[in-house]
Amino acid sequence: MQNTFRDSHPENYQIPPSHSPFPVLDGLRVLVVDDDANNLDLLETIFEQYQAEVNTAGSVDEAIEVIQEWKPDVLISDINMPNKDGYSLIRSIRIKEAEVGGFLPAVAVTGCVLPENRSLAFNSGFQMFILKPFYSEELVTVVAKLTGRTVEQKC
């Protein structure tokens, strides 16, 4: 299995055949937010290989627009972005949800290993926190669990 952020060229990424359980993401609407276009392309490719519908945003402001128009089922957001970061994104989402209802499950992704980042992510409103680099199956499994998707045995 390739490590997701060591080979950041999506055209080179293939999920190897596996006999292990795999998540069912068919039709799941995944919003990926990252200021790095290569990371966006890579994560889009990964989730599309699991049959998810994927939309991407390169900034917090763009993500807010996509959320309002597209209504994703789950959010995957980088933490460290210029101008507004992932913490401000999830806080904005949670404030809006308090006003109008609803709940968007969210995963924080970061390459910054400071211990306080994990607690800050949870306190800001993320349900899961994953450090880069990570294996694609780890992220996909987290998304499946967060959204109540099943895991099936591959033959």
C-alpha atoms as a printed R data frame, in Angstrom:
    type eleno elety resid chain resno       x       y       z
1   ATOM     1    CA   MET     A     1   0.000   0.000   0.000
2   ATOM     2    CA   GLN     A     2   1.389   3.385  -0.921
3   ATOM     3    CA   ASN     A     3   1.584   6.103   1.649
4   ATOM     4    CA   THR     A     4  -0.803   8.802   0.484
5   ATOM     5    CA   PHE     A     5   1.402  11.839   0.768
6   ATOM     6    CA   ARG     A     6   4.694  10.312  -0.278
7   ATOM     7    CA   ASP     A     7   3.470   9.794  -3.854
8   ATOM     8    CA   SER     A     8   1.350  12.856  -4.441
9   ATOM     9    CA   HIS     A     9   0.677  12.223  -8.119
10  ATOM    10    CA   PRO     A    10  -2.889  10.873  -8.373
11  ATOM    11    CA   GLU     A    11  -2.270   9.391 -11.810
12  ATOM    12    CA   ASN     A    12   0.302   7.067 -10.182
13  ATOM    13    CA   TYR     A    13  -1.998   5.991  -7.385
14  ATOM    14    CA   GLN     A    14  -3.822   2.687  -7.586
15  ATOM    15    CA   ILE     A    15  -5.539   0.848  -4.784
16  ATOM    16    CA   PRO     A    16  -3.962  -2.608  -4.727
17  ATOM    17    CA   PRO     A    17  -6.131  -5.716  -4.822
18  ATOM    18    CA   SER     A    18  -7.074  -6.694  -1.319
19  ATOM    19    CA   HIS     A    19  -8.801  -9.485   0.529
20  ATOM    20    CA   SER     A    20  -9.409  -7.265   3.519
21  ATOM    21    CA   PRO     A    21 -12.709  -5.530   4.270
22  ATOM    22    CA   PHE     A    22 -13.270  -2.314   2.355
23  ATOM    23    CA   PRO     A    23 -15.629   0.587   2.986
24  ATOM    24    CA   VAL     A    24 -18.685   1.155   0.840
25  ATOM    25    CA   LEU     A    25 -18.778   4.850  -0.093
26  ATOM    26    CA   ASP     A    26 -21.006   4.575  -3.156
27  ATOM    27    CA   GLY     A    27 -22.705   7.947  -3.653
28  ATOM    28    CA   LEU     A    28 -21.281   9.505  -0.480
29  ATOM    29    CA   ARG     A    29 -20.730  13.242  -1.004
30  ATOM    30    CA   VAL     A    30 -17.211  14.095   0.204
31  ATOM    31    CA   LEU     A    31 -15.910  17.662   0.376
32  ATOM    32    CA   VAL     A    32 -12.110  17.917   0.506
33  ATOM    33    CA   VAL     A    33 -10.568  21.257   1.536
34  ATOM    34    CA   ASP     A    34  -6.853  21.938   1.115
35  ATOM    35    CA   ASP     A    35  -4.791  24.835  -0.218
36  ATOM    36    CA   ASP     A    36  -2.453  22.385  -2.003
37  ATOM    37    CA   ALA     A    37  -3.818  21.440  -5.442
38  ATOM    38    CA   ASN     A    38  -1.811  18.181  -5.513
39  ATOM    39    CA   ASN     A    39  -3.390  17.051  -2.241
40  ATOM    40    CA   LEU     A    40  -6.854  17.939  -3.560
41  ATOM    41    CA   ASP     A    41  -6.268  15.917  -6.736
42  ATOM    42    CA   LEU     A    42  -4.894  12.955  -4.815
43  ATOM    43    CA   LEU     A    43  -7.724  12.808  -2.284
44  ATOM    44    CA   GLU     A    44 -10.310  13.279  -5.023
45  ATOM    45    CA   THR     A    45  -8.826  10.305  -6.892
46  ATOM    46    CA   ILE     A    46  -8.779   8.139  -3.777
47  ATOM    47    CA   PHE     A    47 -12.406   8.775  -2.855
48  ATOM    48    CA   GLU     A    48 -13.594   8.401  -6.443
49  ATOM    49    CA   GLN     A    49 -11.982   4.939  -6.510
50  ATOM    50    CA   TYR     A    50 -14.370   4.074  -3.673
51  ATOM    51    CA   GLN     A    51 -17.293   5.408  -5.760
52  ATOM    52    CA   ALA     A    52 -17.808   8.545  -3.649
53  ATOM    53    CA   GLU     A    53 -18.924  11.822  -5.194
54  ATOM    54    CA   VAL     A    54 -16.162  14.347  -4.515
55  ATOM    55    CA   ASN     A    55 -16.037  18.127  -4.548
56  ATOM    56    CA   THR     A    56 -12.937  20.138  -3.674
57  ATOM    57    CA   ALA     A    57 -12.209  23.593  -2.314
58  ATOM    58    CA   GLY     A    58  -8.885  25.402  -2.098
59  ATOM    59    CA   SER     A    59  -9.859  27.766   0.717
60  ATOM    60    CA   VAL     A    60 -12.222  28.199   3.644
61  ATOM    61    CA   ASP     A    61 -14.344  30.735   1.763
62  ATOM    62    CA   GLU     A    62 -14.676  28.411  -1.219
63  ATOM    63    CA   ALA     A    63 -15.570  25.522   1.110
64  ATOM    64    CA   ILE     A    64 -18.380  27.535   2.742
65  ATOM    65    CA   GLU     A    65 -19.848  28.230  -0.717
66  ATOM    66    CA   VAL     A    66 -19.623  24.564  -1.715
67  ATOM    67    CA   ILE     A    67 -21.283  23.464   1.529
68  ATOM    68    CA   GLN     A    68 -24.199  25.842   0.995
69  ATOM    69    CA   GLU     A    69 -24.742  24.778  -2.614
70  ATOM    70    CA   TRP     A    70 -23.727  21.118  -2.688
71  ATOM    71    CA   LYS     A    71 -24.611  19.761   0.800
72  ATOM    72    CA   PRO     A    72 -21.792  17.229   1.378
73  ATOM    73    CA   ASP     A    73 -22.177  14.198   3.653
74  ATOM    74    CA   VAL     A    74 -18.686  14.568   5.150
75  ATOM    75    CA   LEU     A    75 -15.886  17.134   5.264
76  ATOM    76    CA   ILE     A    76 -12.151  16.387   5.026
77  ATOM    77    CA   SER     A    77 -10.175  19.546   5.787
78  ATOM    78    CA   ASP     A    78  -6.539  20.429   6.045
79  ATOM    79    CA   ILE     A    79  -5.821  22.494   9.146
80  ATOM    80    CA   ASN     A    80  -2.949  24.723   8.035
81  ATOM    81    CA   MET     A    81  -4.116  26.975   5.220
82  ATOM    82    CA   PRO     A    82  -3.305  30.633   4.553
83  ATOM    83    CA   ASN     A    83  -5.698  33.385   5.651
84  ATOM    84    CA   LYS     A    84  -8.352  31.204   7.319
85  ATOM    85    CA   ASP     A    85  -7.464  27.757   8.641
86  ATOM    86    CA   GLY     A    86  -9.383  24.524   9.083
87  ATOM    87    CA   TYR     A    87 -10.268  25.441  12.662
88  ATOM    88    CA   SER     A    88 -12.069  28.587  11.512
89  ATOM    89    CA   LEU     A    89 -13.854  26.552   8.826
90  ATOM    90    CA   ILE     A    90 -15.272  24.012  11.255
91  ATOM    91    CA   ARG     A    91 -16.210  26.722  13.768
92  ATOM    92    CA   SER     A    92 -18.154  28.555  11.032
93  ATOM    93    CA   ILE     A    93 -19.916  25.331  10.083
94  ATOM    94    CA   ARG     A    94 -20.862  24.527  13.689
95  ATOM    95    CA   ILE     A    95 -22.199  28.071  14.274
96  ATOM    96    CA   LYS     A    96 -24.353  27.803  11.140
97  ATOM    97    CA   GLU     A    97 -25.609  24.361  12.182
98  ATOM    98    CA   ALA     A    98 -26.642  25.754  15.572
99  ATOM    99    CA   GLU     A    99 -28.734  28.365  13.755
100 ATOM   100    CA   VAL     A   100 -30.363  26.219  11.073
101 ATOM   101    CA   GLY     A   101 -29.875  22.611  12.225
102 ATOM   102    CA   GLY     A   102 -28.044  19.732  10.618
103 ATOM   103    CA   PHE     A   103 -24.666  18.187  11.274
104 ATOM   104    CA   LEU     A   104 -21.696  17.675   8.946
105 ATOM   105    CA   PRO     A   105 -19.228  15.003  10.116
106 ATOM   106    CA   ALA     A   106 -15.689  16.337   9.746
107 ATOM   107    CA   VAL     A   107 -12.121  15.005   9.660
108 ATOM   108    CA   ALA     A   108  -9.121  17.257  10.338
109 ATOM   109    CA   VAL     A   109  -5.966  16.416   8.392
110 ATOM   110    CA   THR     A   110  -2.587  17.982   9.125
111 ATOM   111    CA   GLY     A   111   1.128  17.459   8.794
112 ATOM   112    CA   CYS     A   112   1.780  19.470  11.955
113 ATOM   113    CA   VAL     A   113   2.491  17.093  14.829
114 ATOM   114    CA   LEU     A   114   2.095  19.494  17.745
115 ATOM   115    CA   PRO     A   115   0.121  17.733  20.516
116 ATOM   116    CA   GLU     A   116  -2.218  20.692  21.000
117 ATOM   117    CA   ASN     A   117  -3.443  20.409  17.394
118 ATOM   118    CA   ARG     A   118  -5.415  17.259  18.187
119 ATOM   119    CA   SER     A   119  -7.269  18.780  21.143
120 ATOM   120    CA   LEU     A   120  -7.808  22.040  19.272
121 ATOM   121    CA   ALA     A   121  -9.296  20.105  16.351
122 ATOM   122    CA   PHE     A   122 -11.747  18.271  18.601
123 ATOM   123    CA   ASN     A   123 -12.602  21.403  20.586
124 ATOM   124    CA   SER     A   124 -13.236  23.305  17.348
125 ATOM   125    CA   GLY     A   125 -15.757  20.725  16.131
126 ATOM   126    CA   PHE     A   126 -13.950  17.989  14.194
127 ATOM   127    CA   GLN     A   127 -14.855  14.373  15.037
128 ATOM   128    CA   MET     A   128 -11.608  12.823  13.808
129 ATOM   129    CA   PHE     A   129  -7.980  13.915  13.492
130 ATOM   130    CA   ILE     A   130  -5.444  12.308  11.139
131 ATOM   131    CA   LEU     A   131  -1.755  13.150  10.766
132 ATOM   132    CA   LYS     A   132  -0.013  13.274   7.375
133 ATOM   133    CA   PRO     A   133   1.387  11.137   6.000
134 ATOM   134    CA   PHE     A   134  -1.319   8.519   6.258
135 ATOM   135    CA   TYR     A   135  -2.470   5.505   4.288
136 ATOM   136    CA   SER     A   136  -5.461   6.080   2.055
137 ATOM   137    CA   GLU     A   137  -7.301   3.104   3.541
138 ATOM   138    CA   GLU     A   138  -7.015   4.710   6.991
139 ATOM   139    CA   LEU     A   139  -8.749   7.890   5.830
140 ATOM   140    CA   VAL     A   140 -11.386   6.038   3.818
141 ATOM   141    CA   THR     A   141 -12.177   3.766   6.776
142 ATOM   142    CA   VAL     A   142 -12.495   6.772   9.105
143 ATOM   143    CA   VAL     A   143 -14.904   8.426   6.658
144 ATOM   144    CA   ALA     A   144 -16.941   5.227   6.374
145 ATOM   145    CA   LYS     A   145 -17.244   4.938  10.154
146 ATOM   146    CA   LEU     A   146 -18.109   8.621  10.591
147 ATOM   147    CA   THR     A   147 -20.896   8.401   8.044
148 ATOM   148    CA   GLY     A   148 -22.270   5.028   9.117
149 ATOM   149    CA   ARG     A   149 -21.189   3.247   5.944
150 ATOM   150    CA   THR     A   150 -20.634  -0.483   6.029
151 ATOM   151    CA   VAL     A   151 -17.462  -2.435   5.530
152 ATOM   152    CA   GLU     A   152 -17.751  -5.405   3.166
153 ATOM   153    CA   GLN     A   153 -15.471  -8.383   2.627
154 ATOM   154    CA   LYS     A   154 -13.775  -8.328  -0.774
155 ATOM   155    CA   CYS     A   155 -13.473 -11.705  -2.494
